[in-house]
mmCIF file of C-alpha atoms and ligand atoms in Angstrom:
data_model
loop_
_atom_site.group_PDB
_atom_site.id
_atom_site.type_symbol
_atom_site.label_atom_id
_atom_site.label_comp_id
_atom_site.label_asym_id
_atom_site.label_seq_id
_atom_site.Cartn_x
_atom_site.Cartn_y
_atom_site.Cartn_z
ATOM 1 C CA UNK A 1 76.760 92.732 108.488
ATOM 2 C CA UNK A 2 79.988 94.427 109.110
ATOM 3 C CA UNK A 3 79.303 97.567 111.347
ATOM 4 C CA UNK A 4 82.121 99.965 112.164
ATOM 5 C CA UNK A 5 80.979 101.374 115.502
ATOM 6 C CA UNK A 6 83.299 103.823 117.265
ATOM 7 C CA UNK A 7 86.416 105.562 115.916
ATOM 8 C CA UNK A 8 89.071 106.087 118.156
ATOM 9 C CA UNK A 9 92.326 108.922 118.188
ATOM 10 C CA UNK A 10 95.327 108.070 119.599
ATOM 11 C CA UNK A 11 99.399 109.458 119.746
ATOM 12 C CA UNK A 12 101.670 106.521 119.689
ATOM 13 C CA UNK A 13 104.509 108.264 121.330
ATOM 14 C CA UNK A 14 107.086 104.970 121.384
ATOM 15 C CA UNK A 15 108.270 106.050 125.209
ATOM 16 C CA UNK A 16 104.667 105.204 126.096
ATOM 17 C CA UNK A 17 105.358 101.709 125.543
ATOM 18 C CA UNK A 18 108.499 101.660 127.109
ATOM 19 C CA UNK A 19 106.473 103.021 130.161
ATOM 20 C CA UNK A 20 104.227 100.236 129.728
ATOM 21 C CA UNK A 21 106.700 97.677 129.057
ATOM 22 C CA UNK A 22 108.951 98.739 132.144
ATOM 23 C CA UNK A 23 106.278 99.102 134.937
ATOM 24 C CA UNK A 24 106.900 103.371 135.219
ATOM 25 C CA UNK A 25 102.869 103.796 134.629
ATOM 26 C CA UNK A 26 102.748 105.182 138.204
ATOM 27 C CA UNK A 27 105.634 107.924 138.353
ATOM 28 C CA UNK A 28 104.694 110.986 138.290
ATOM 29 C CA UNK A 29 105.610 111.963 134.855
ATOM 30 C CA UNK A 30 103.425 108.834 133.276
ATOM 31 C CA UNK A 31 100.522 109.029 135.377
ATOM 32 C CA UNK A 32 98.555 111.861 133.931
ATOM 33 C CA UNK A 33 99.112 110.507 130.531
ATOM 34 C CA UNK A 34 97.782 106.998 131.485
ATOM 35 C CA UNK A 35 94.719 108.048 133.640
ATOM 36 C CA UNK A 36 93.766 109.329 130.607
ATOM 37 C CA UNK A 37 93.081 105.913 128.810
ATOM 38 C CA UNK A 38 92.118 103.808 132.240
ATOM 39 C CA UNK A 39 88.093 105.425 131.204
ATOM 40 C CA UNK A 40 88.942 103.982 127.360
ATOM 41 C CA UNK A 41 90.246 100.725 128.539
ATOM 42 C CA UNK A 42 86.777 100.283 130.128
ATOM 43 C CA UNK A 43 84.884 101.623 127.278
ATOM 44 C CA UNK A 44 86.876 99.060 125.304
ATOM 45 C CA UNK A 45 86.128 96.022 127.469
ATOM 46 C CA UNK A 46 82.250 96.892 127.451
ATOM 47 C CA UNK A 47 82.364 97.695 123.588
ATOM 48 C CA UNK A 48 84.214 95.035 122.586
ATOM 49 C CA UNK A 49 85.368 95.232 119.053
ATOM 50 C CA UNK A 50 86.103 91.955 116.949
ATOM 51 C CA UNK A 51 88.218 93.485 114.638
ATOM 52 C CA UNK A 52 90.331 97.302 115.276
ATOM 53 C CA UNK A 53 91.002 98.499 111.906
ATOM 54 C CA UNK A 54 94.335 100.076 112.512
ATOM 55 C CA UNK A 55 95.813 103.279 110.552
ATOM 56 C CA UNK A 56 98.963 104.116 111.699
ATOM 57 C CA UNK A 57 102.475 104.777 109.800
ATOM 58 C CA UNK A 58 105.445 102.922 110.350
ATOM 59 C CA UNK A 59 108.774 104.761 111.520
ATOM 60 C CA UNK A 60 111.431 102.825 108.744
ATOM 61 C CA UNK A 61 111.084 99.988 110.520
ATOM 62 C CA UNK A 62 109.081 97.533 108.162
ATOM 63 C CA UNK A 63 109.705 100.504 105.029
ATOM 64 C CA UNK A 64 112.909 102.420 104.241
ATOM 65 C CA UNK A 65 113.500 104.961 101.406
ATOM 66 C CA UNK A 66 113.689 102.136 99.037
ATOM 67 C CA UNK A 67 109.723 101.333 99.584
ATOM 68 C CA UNK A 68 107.670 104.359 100.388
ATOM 69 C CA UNK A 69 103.982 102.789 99.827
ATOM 70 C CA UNK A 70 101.729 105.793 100.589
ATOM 71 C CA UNK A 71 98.521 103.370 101.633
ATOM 72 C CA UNK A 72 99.726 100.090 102.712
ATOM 73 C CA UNK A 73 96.967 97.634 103.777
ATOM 74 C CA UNK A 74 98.112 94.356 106.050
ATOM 75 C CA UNK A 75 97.209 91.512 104.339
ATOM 76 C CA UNK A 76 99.305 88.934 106.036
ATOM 77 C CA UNK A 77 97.750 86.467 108.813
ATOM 78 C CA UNK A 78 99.860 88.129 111.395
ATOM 79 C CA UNK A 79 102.246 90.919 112.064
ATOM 80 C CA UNK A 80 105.257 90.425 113.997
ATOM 81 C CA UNK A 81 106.495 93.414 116.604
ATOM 82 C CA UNK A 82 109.512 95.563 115.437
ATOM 83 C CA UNK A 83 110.914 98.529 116.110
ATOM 84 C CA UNK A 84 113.772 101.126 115.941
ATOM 85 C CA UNK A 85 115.409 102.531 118.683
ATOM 86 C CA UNK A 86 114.477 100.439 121.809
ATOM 87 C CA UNK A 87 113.940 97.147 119.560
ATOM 88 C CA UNK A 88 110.654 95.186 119.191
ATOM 89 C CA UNK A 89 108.160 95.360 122.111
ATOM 90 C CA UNK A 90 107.251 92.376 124.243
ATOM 91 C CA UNK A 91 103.707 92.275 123.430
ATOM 92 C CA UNK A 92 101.636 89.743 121.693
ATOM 93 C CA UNK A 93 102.306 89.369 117.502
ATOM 94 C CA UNK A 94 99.357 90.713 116.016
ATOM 95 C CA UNK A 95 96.762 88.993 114.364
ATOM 96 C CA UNK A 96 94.468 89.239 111.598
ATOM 97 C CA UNK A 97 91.174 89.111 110.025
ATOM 98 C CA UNK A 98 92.004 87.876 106.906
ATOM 99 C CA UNK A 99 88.504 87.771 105.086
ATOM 100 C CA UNK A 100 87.714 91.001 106.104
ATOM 101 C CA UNK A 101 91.591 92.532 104.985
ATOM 102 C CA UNK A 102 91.187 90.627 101.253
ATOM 103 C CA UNK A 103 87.451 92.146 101.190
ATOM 104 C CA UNK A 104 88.559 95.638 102.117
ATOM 105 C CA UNK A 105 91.272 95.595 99.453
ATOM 106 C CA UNK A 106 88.950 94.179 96.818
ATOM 107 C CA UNK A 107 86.175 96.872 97.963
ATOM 108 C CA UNK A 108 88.843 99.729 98.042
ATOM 109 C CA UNK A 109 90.398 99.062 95.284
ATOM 110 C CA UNK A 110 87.876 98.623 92.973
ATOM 111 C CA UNK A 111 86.711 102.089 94.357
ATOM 112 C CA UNK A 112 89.727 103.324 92.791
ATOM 113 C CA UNK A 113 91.955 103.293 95.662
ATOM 114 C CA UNK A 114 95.286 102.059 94.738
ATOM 115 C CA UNK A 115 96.823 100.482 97.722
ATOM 116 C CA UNK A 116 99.587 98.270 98.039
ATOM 117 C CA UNK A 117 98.749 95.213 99.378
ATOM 118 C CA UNK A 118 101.227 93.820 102.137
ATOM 119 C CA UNK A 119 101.730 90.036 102.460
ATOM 120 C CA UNK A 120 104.544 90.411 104.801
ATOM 121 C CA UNK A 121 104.940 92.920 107.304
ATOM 122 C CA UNK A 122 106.339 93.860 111.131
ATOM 123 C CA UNK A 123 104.382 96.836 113.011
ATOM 124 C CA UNK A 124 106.227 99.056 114.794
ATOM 125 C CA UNK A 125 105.128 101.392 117.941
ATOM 126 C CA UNK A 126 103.136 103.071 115.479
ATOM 127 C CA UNK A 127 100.428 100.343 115.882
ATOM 128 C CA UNK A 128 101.274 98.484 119.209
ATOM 129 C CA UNK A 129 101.089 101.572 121.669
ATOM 130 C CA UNK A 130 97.788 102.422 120.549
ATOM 131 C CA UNK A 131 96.573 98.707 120.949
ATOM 132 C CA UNK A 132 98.393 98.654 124.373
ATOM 133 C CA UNK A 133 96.756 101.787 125.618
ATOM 134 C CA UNK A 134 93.837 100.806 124.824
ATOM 135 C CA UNK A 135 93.618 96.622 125.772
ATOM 136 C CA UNK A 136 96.051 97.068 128.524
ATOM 137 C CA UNK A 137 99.168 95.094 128.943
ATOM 138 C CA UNK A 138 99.577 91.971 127.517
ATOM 139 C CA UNK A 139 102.035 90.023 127.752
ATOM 140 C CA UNK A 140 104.036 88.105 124.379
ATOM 141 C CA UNK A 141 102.560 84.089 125.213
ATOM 142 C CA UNK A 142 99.115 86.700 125.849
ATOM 143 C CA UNK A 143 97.166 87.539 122.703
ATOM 144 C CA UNK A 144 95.717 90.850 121.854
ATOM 145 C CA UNK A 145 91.883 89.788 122.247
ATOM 146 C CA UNK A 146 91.020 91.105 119.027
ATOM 147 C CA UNK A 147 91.654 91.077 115.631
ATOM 148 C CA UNK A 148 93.549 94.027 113.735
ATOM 149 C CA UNK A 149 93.695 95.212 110.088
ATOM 150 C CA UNK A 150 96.436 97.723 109.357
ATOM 151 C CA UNK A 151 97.117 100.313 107.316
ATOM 152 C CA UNK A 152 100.114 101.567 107.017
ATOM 153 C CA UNK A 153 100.092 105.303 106.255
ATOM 154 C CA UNK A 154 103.127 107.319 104.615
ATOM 155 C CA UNK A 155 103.963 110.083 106.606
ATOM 156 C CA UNK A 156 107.624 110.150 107.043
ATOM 157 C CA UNK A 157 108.448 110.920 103.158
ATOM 158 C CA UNK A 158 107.287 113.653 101.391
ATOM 159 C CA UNK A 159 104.827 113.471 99.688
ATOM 160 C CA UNK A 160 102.405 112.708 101.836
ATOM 161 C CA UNK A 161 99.070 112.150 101.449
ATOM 162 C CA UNK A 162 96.793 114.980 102.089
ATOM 163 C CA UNK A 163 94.264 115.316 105.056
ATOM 164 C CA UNK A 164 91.532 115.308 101.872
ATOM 165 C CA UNK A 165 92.590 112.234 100.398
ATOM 166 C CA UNK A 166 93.006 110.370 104.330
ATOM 167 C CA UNK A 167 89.176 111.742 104.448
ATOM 168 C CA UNK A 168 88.367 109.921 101.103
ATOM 169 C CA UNK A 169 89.849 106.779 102.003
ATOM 170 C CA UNK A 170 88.247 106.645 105.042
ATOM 171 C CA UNK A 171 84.546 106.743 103.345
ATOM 172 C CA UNK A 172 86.117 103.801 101.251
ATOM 173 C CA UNK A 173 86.805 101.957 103.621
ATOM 174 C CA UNK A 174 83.853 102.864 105.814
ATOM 175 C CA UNK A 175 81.660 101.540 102.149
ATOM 176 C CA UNK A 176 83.997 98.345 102.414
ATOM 177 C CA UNK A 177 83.230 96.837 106.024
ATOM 178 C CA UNK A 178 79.669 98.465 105.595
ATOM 179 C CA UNK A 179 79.363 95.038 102.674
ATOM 180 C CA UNK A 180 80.801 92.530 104.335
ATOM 181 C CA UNK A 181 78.470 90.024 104.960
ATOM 182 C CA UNK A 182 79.176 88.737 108.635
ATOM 183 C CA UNK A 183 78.227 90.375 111.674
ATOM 184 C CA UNK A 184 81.292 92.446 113.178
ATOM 185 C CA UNK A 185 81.880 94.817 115.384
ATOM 186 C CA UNK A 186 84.248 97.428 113.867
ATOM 187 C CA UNK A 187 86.540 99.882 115.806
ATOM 188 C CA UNK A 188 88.322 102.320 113.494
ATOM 189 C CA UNK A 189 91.691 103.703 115.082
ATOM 190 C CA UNK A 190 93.201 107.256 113.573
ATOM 191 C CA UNK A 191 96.801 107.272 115.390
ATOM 192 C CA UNK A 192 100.208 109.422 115.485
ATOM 193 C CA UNK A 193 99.985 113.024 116.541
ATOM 194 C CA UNK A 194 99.588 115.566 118.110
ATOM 195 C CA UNK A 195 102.029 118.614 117.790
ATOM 196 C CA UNK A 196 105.607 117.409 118.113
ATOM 197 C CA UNK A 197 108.924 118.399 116.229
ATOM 198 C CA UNK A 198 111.712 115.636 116.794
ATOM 199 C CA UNK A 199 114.606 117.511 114.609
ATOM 200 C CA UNK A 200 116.227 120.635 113.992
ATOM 201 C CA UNK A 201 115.893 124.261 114.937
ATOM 202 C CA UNK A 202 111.926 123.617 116.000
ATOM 203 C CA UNK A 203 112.533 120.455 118.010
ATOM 204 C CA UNK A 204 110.156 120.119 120.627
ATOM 205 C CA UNK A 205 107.489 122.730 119.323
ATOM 206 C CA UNK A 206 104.063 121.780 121.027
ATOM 207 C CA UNK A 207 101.094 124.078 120.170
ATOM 208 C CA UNK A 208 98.199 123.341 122.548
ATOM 209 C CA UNK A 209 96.079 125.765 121.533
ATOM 210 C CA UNK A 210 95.984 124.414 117.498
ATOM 211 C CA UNK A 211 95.825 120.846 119.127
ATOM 212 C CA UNK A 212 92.707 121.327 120.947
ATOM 213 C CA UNK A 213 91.141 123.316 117.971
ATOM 214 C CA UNK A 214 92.073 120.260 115.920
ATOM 215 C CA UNK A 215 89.818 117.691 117.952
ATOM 216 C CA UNK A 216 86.818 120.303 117.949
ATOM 217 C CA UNK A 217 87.273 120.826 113.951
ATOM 218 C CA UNK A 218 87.415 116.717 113.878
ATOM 219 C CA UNK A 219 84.438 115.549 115.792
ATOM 220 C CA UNK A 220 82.094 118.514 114.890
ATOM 221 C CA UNK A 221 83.228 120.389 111.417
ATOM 222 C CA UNK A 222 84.840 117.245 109.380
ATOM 223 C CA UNK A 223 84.200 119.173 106.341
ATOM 224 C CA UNK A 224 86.818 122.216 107.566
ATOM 225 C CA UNK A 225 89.347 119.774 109.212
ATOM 226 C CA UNK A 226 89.646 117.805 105.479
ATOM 227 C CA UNK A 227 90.788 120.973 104.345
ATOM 228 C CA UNK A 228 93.850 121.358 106.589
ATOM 229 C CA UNK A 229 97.194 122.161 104.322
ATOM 230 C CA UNK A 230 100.572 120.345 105.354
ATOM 231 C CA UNK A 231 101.624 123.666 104.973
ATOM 232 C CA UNK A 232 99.456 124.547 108.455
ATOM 233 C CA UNK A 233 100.089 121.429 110.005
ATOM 234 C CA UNK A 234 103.829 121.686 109.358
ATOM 235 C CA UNK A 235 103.890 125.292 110.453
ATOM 236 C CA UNK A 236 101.361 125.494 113.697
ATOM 237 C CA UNK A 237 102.148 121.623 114.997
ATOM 238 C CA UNK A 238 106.184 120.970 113.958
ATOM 239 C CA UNK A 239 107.559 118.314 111.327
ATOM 240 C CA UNK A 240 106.050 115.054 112.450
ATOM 241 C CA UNK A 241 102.656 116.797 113.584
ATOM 242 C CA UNK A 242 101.684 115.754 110.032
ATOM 243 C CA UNK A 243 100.762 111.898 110.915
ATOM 244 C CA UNK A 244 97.409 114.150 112.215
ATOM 245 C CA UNK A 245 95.957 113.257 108.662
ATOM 246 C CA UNK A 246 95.801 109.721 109.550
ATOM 247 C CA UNK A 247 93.255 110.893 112.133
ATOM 248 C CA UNK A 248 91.253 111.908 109.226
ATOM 249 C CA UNK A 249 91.029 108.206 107.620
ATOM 250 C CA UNK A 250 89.136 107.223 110.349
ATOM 251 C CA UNK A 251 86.844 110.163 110.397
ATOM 252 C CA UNK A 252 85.779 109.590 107.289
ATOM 253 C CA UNK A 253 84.669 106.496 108.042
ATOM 254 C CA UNK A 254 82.481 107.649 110.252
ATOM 255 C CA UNK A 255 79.303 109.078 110.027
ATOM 256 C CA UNK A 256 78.965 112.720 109.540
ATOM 257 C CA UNK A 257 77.266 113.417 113.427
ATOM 258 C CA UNK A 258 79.266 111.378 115.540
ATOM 259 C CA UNK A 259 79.199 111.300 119.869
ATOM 260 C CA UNK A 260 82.337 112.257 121.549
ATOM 261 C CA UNK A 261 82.181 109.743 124.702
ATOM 262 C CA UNK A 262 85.616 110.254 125.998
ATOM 263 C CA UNK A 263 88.595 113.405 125.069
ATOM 264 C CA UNK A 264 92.554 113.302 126.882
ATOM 265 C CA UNK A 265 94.929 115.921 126.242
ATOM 266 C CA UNK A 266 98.269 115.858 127.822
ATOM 267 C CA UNK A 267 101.715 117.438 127.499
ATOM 268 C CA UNK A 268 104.303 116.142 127.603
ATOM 269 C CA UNK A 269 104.944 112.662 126.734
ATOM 270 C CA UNK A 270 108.651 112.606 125.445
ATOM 271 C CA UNK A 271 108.552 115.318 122.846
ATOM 272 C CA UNK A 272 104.933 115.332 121.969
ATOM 273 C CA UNK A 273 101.427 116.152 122.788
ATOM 274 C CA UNK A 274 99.388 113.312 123.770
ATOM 275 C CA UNK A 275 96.059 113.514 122.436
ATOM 276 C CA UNK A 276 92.988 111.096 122.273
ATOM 277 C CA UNK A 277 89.400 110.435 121.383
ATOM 278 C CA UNK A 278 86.520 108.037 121.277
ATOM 279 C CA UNK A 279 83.589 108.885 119.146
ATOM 280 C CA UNK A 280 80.674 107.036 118.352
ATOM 281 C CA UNK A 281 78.548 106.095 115.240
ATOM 282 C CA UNK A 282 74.584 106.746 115.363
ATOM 283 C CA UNK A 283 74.340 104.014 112.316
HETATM 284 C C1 DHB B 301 108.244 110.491 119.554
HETATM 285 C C2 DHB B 301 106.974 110.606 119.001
HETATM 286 C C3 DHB B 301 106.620 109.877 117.864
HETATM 287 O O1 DHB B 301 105.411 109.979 117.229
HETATM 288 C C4 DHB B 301 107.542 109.001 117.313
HETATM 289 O O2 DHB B 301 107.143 108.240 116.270
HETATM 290 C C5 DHB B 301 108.825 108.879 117.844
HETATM 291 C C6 DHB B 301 109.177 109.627 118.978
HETATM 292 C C7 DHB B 301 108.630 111.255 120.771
HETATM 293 O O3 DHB B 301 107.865 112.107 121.250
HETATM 294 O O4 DHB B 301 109.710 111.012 121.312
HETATM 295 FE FE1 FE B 302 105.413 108.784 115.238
#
């Protein structure tokens, strides 16, 4: 069977990859933020998943205002690199389990969760930093050593979905790959955040304090970090500190008592907190 081992936080902060991409990992400014991962790349390597199931949200680079899918799963057999800004990454195109992406979208939504089902699609930084931080570089003729399953999360246009309803779909999904018949290993990734305001009279707001509170309420109170508002997540962590409830879709997909094996928290990494966890499943 199907077993969905670890679930893994990251921020996808896109001047990460450019860090990555340009050989800066050393300076001064990057090095605290990647000695953070070199413990996860090794965790990764010894844990190896076959499959990361990846929920991130795309920055209007495969979606613009004329498309706003609020759960979009990847359905495609691969995902081409895109982006805004700095242009699409040279990393590997993305590739993906196929069976297990048509059995998840059956199994999901069947469980009466409506996603949109994406036949065609380019991933943005949202989904290759947290892949590169945590397999290392790779080059584009390199591939990614595993298999990925996206989801593409809405949290650019309002309205969002809520940290409750990321929760929700996370035990549906968690039921899904729990009844898929061949043996897997499963790594769950909850990405974007932490506290970061790119716009407007709050740009730059980073609030350490609720950031740190957040991972606690995560790994060991699930049930009270479910229950976060966008009210308090615009309001303590700054406009785009909502793509935090993706972080909640993989949760929920995990059981209830979970391990923390690894926790990095870092500021700053271009205008956000960088925060990140590994946690374990007992089942
Ligand atoms: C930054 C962070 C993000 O999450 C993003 O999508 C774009 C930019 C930043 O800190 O610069
Ligand atoms: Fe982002």
């Amino acid at each position: 069977m199907a077993r969905i081992t670890a679930g893994i936080a990251s921020s996808h902060v896109p001047a990460i990859g450019v860090a990555m991409d340009t050989g800066l990992t050393d300076q001064p400014y990057w090095k605290p933020v990647f000695d953070g991962y070199e413990y996860s790349r090794k965790w990764t390597a010894e844990n190896k998943p076959d499959v990361v199931f990846l929920v991130y949200n795309d920055h209007c680079t495969a979606f613009d205002a004329s498309v706003i899918p609020t759960f979009a799963l990847g359905a495609a057999a691969e995902f081409k690199p895109a982006d805004e800004g700095w242009g699409p990454r040279p990393v590997p195109v993305v590739k993906n389990h196929q069976k297990l992406a048509s059995h998840i979208a059956q199994t999901v939504i069947l469980d009466e969760f409506d996603l949109t089902i994406m036949n065609e699609m380019e991933v943005d930084h949202g989904l290759t930093v947290p892949l590169s931080l945590m397999f290392g570089d790779r080059s584009p003729d390199d591939d990614w050593g595993v298999q990925v399953v996206p989801l593409a999360v809405n949290v650019v246009q309002y309205p969002a979905p809520t940290a409750n309803r990321c929760y929700m779909l996370g035990q549906a999904i968690r039921r899904a790959i729990d009844s898929y018949p061949e043996d897997l290993n499963v790594h769950i990734y909850g990405t974007g955040g932490m506290s970061h305001q790119l716009q407007a009279e709050r740009a730059g707001l980073i609030n350490a304090d609720w950031d740190l509170a957040f991972m606690d309420k995560l790994v060991n109170d699930p049930e009270a970090a479910r229950r976060i508002s966008h009210l308090e997540f615009l309001r303590e962590t700054g406009s785009e500190g909502i793509e935090m409830v993706m972080w909640l879709v993989m949760r929920g997909a995990l059981d209830h008592n979970v391990t923390e094996v690894h926790r990095h928290y870092h500021v700053p990494a271009s205008n956000t907190a960088v925060g990140h966890l590994i946690l374990e499943n007992h089942t």
